[in-house]
PDB file of C-alpha atoms in Angstrom:
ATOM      1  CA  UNK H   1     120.321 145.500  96.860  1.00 47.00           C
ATOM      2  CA  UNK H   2     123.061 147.837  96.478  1.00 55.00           C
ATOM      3  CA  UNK H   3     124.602 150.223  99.303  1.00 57.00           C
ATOM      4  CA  UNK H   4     124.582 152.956  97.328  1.00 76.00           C
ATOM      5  CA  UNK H   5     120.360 152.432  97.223  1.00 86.00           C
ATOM      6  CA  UNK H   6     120.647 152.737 100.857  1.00 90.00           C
ATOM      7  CA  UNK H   7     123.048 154.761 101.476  1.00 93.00           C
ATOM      8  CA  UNK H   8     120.355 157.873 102.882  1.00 95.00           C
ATOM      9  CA  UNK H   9     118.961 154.726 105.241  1.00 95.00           C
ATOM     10  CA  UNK H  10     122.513 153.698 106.672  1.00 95.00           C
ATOM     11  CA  UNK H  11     123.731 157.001 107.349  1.00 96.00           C
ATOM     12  CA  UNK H  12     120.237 157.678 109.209  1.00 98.00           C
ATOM     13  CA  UNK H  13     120.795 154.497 111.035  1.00 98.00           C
ATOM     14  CA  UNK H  14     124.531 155.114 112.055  1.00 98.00           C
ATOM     15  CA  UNK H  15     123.600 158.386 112.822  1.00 98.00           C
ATOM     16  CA  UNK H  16     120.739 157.351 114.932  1.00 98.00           C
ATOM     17  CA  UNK H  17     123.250 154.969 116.797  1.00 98.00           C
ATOM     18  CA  UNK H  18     125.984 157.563 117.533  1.00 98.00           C
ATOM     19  CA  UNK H  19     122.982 160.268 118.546  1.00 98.00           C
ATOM     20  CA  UNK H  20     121.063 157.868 121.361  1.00 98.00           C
ATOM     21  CA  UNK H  21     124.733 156.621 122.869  1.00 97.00           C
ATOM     22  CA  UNK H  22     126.372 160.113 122.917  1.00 97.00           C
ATOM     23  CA  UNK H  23     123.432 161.747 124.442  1.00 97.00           C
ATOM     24  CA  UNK H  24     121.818 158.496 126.429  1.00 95.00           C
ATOM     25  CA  UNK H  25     124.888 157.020 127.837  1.00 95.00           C
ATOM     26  CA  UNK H  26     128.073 160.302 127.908  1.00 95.00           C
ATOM     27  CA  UNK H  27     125.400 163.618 128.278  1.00 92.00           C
ATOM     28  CA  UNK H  28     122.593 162.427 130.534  1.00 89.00           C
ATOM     29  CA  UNK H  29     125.248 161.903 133.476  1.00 88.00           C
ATOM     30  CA  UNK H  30     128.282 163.407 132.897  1.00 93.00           C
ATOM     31  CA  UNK H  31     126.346 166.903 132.708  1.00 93.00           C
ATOM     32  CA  UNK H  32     125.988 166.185 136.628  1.00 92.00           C
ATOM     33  CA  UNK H  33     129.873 166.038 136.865  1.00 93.00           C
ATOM     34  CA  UNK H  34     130.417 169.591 135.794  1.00 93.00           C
ATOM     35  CA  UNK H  35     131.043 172.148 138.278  1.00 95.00           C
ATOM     36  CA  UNK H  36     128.154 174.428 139.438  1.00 94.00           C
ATOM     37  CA  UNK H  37     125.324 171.905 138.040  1.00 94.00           C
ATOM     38  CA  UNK H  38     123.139 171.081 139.945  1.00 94.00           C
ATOM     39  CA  UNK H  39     120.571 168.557 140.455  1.00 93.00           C
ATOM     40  CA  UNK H  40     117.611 170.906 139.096  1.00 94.00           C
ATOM     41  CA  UNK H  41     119.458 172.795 136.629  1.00 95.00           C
ATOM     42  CA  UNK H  42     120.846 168.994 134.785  1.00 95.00           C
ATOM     43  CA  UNK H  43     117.532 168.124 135.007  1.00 95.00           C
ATOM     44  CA  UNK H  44     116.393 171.207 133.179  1.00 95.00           C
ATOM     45  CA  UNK H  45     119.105 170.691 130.675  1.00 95.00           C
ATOM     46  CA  UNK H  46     118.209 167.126 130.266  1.00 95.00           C
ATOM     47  CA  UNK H  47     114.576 167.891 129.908  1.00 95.00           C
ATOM     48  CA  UNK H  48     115.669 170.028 126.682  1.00 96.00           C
ATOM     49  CA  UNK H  49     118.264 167.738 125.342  1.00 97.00           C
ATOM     50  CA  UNK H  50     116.154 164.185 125.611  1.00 97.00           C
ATOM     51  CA  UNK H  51     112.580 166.275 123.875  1.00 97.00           C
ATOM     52  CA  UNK H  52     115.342 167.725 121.097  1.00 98.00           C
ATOM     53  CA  UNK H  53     116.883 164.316 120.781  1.00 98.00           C
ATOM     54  CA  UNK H  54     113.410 162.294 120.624  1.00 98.00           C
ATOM     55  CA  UNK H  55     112.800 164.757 117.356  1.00 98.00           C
ATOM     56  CA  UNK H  56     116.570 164.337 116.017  1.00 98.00           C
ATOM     57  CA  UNK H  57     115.350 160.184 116.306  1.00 98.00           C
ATOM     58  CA  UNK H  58     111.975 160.443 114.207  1.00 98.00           C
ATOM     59  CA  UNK H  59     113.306 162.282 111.565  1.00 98.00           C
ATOM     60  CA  UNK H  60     116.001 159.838 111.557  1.00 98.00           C
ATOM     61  CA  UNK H  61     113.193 157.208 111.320  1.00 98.00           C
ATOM     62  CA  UNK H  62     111.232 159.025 108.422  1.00 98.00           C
ATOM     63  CA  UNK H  63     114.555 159.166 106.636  1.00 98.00           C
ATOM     64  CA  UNK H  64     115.433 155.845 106.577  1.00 96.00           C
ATOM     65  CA  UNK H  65     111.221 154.587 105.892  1.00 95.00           C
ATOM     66  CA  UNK H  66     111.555 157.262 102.946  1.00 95.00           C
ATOM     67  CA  UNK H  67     114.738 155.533 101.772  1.00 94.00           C
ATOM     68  CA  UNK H  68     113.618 151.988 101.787  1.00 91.00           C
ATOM     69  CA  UNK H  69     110.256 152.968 100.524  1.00 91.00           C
ATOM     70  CA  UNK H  70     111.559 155.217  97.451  1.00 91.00           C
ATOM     71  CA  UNK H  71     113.930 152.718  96.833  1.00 88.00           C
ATOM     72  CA  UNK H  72     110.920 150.483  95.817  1.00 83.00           C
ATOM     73  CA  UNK H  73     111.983 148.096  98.631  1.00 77.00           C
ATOM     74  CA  UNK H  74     108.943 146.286 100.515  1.00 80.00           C
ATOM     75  CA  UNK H  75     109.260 147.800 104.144  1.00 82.00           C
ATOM     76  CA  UNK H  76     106.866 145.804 105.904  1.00 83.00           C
ATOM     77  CA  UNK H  77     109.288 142.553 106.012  1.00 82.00           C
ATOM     78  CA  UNK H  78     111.254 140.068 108.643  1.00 80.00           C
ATOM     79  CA  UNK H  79     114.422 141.656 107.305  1.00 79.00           C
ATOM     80  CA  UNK H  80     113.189 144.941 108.526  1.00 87.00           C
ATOM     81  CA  UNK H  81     112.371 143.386 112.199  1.00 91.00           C
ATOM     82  CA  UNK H  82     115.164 144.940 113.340  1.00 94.00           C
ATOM     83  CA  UNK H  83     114.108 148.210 112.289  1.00 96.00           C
ATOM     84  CA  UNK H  84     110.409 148.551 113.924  1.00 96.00           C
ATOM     85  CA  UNK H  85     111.361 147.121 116.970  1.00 97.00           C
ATOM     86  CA  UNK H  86     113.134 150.586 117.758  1.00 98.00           C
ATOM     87  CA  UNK H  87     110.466 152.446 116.427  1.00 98.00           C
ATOM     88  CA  UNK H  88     108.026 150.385 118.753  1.00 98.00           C
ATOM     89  CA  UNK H  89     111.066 151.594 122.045  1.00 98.00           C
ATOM     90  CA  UNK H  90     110.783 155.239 120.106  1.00 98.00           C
ATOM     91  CA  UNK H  91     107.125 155.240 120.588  1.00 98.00           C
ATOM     92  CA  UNK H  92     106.886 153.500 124.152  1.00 98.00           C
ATOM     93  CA  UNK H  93     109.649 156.519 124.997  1.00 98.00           C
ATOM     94  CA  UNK H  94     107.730 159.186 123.134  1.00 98.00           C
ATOM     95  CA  UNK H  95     104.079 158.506 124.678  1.00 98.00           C
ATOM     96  CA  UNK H  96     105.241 156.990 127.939  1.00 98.00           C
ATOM     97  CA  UNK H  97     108.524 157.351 128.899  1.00 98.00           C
ATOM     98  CA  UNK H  98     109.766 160.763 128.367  1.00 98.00           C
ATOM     99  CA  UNK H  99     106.486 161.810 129.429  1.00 98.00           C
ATOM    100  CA  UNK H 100     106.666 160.488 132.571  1.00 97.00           C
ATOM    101  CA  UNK H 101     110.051 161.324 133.368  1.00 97.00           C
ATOM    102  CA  UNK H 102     109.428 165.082 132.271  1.00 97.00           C
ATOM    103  CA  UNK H 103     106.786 165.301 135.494  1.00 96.00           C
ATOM    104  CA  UNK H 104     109.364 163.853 137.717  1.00 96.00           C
ATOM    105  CA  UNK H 105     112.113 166.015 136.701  1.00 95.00           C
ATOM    106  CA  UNK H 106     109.646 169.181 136.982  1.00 95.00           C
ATOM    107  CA  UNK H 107     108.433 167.944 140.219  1.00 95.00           C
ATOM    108  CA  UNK H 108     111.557 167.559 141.445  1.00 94.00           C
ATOM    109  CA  UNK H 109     112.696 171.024 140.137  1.00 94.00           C
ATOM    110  CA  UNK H 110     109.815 172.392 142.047  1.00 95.00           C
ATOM    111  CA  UNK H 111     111.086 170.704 145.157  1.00 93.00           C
ATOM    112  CA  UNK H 112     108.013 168.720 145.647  1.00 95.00           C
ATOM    113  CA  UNK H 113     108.115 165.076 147.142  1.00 92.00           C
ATOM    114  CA  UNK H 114     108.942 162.704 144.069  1.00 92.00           C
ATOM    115  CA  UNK H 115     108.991 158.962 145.062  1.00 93.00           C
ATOM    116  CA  UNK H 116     111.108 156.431 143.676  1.00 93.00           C
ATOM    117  CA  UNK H 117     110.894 155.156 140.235  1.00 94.00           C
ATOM    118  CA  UNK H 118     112.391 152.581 137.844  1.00 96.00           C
ATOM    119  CA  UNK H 119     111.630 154.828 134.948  1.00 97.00           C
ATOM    120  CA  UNK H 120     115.195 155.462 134.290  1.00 94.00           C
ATOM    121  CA  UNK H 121     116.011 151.642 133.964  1.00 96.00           C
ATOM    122  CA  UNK H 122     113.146 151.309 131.611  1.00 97.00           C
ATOM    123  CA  UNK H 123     114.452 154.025 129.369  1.00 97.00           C
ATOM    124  CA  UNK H 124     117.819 153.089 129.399  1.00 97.00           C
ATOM    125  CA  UNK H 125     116.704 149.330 128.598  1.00 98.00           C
ATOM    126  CA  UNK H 126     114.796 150.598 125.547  1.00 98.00           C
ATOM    127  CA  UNK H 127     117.818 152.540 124.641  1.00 98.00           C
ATOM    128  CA  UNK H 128     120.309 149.613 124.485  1.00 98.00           C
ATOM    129  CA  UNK H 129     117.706 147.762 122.660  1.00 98.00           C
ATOM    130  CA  UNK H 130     117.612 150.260 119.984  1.00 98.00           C
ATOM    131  CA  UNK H 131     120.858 150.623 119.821  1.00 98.00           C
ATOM    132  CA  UNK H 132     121.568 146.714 119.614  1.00 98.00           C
ATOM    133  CA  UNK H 133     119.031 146.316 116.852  1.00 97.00           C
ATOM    134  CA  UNK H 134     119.688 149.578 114.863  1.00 98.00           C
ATOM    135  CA  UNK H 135     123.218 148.172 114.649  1.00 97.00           C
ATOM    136  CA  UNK H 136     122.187 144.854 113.093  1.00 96.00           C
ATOM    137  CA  UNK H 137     119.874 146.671 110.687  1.00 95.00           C
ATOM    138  CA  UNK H 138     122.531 149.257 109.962  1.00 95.00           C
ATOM    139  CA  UNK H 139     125.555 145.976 109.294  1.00 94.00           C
ATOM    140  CA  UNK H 140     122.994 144.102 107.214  1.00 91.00           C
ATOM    141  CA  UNK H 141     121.954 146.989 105.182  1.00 90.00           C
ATOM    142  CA  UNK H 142     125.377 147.853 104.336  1.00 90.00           C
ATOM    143  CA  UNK H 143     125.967 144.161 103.599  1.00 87.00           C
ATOM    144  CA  UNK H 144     122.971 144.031 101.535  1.00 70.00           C
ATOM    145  CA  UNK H 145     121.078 141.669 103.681  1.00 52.00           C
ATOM    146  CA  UNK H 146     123.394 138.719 103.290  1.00 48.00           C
TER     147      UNK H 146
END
């Protein structure tokens, strides 16, 4: 396998990488730092930025699956392991997670009672597991599997 079959697939991936930590781990709380934010209006922001992002990170997916599928490589494989398993945190965030945390955030923008939650810790645990194995996958494409 050359890089230069890939190289659609391990720009996606590095791209996907830089995406999920500038927004999950600089935006998400440094937007609460800025003067005149406040609670309601990051969460407002952050509503926008996570639904835009969560689009940004399955086209990124479809990108790289068109890549390694038009590059007649089998997809379906235990090299590719560390691909799916952020689709499967992509999907648990897309159906679940972001979900969830979107009726929090406009609950709490409506200043109604919202009770404590681990949601956050989930989301950022699925986050540093994509990132984690999206970097593997992106080194060993680039390395051509070796």
């Amino acid at each position: 396998m050359s890089t230069t079959k890939y190289q659609i697939a391990i720009s996606s991936t590095f791209l996907w990488i830089g995406f999920v930590s500038a927004i999950s781990f600089m935006e998400a709380w440094l937007k609460f730092q800025a003067p005149g934010v406040t609670i309601p209006i990051g969460l407002g922001i952050g509503r926008l930025v996570f639904f835009a992002l969560n689009k940004v990170e399955w086209f990124l997916v479809i990108m790289i699956m068109g890549n390694l599928v038009f590059s007649k490589t089998p997809v379906v494989t235990f090299k590719n392991t560390l691909f799916f398993i952020p689709i499967l945190m992509l999907l648990l965030q897309t159906i679940w997670a972001l979900p969830a945390l979107d009726t929090r955030a406009t609950l709490y923008i409506q200043q109604q009672t919202v009770s404590p939650s681990n949601l956050h810790f989930y989301y950022v645990g699925m986050e540093i597991i994509k990132i984690a194995c999206l970097t593997i996958f992106g080194i060993k494409l680039f390395n051509n599997y070796k």
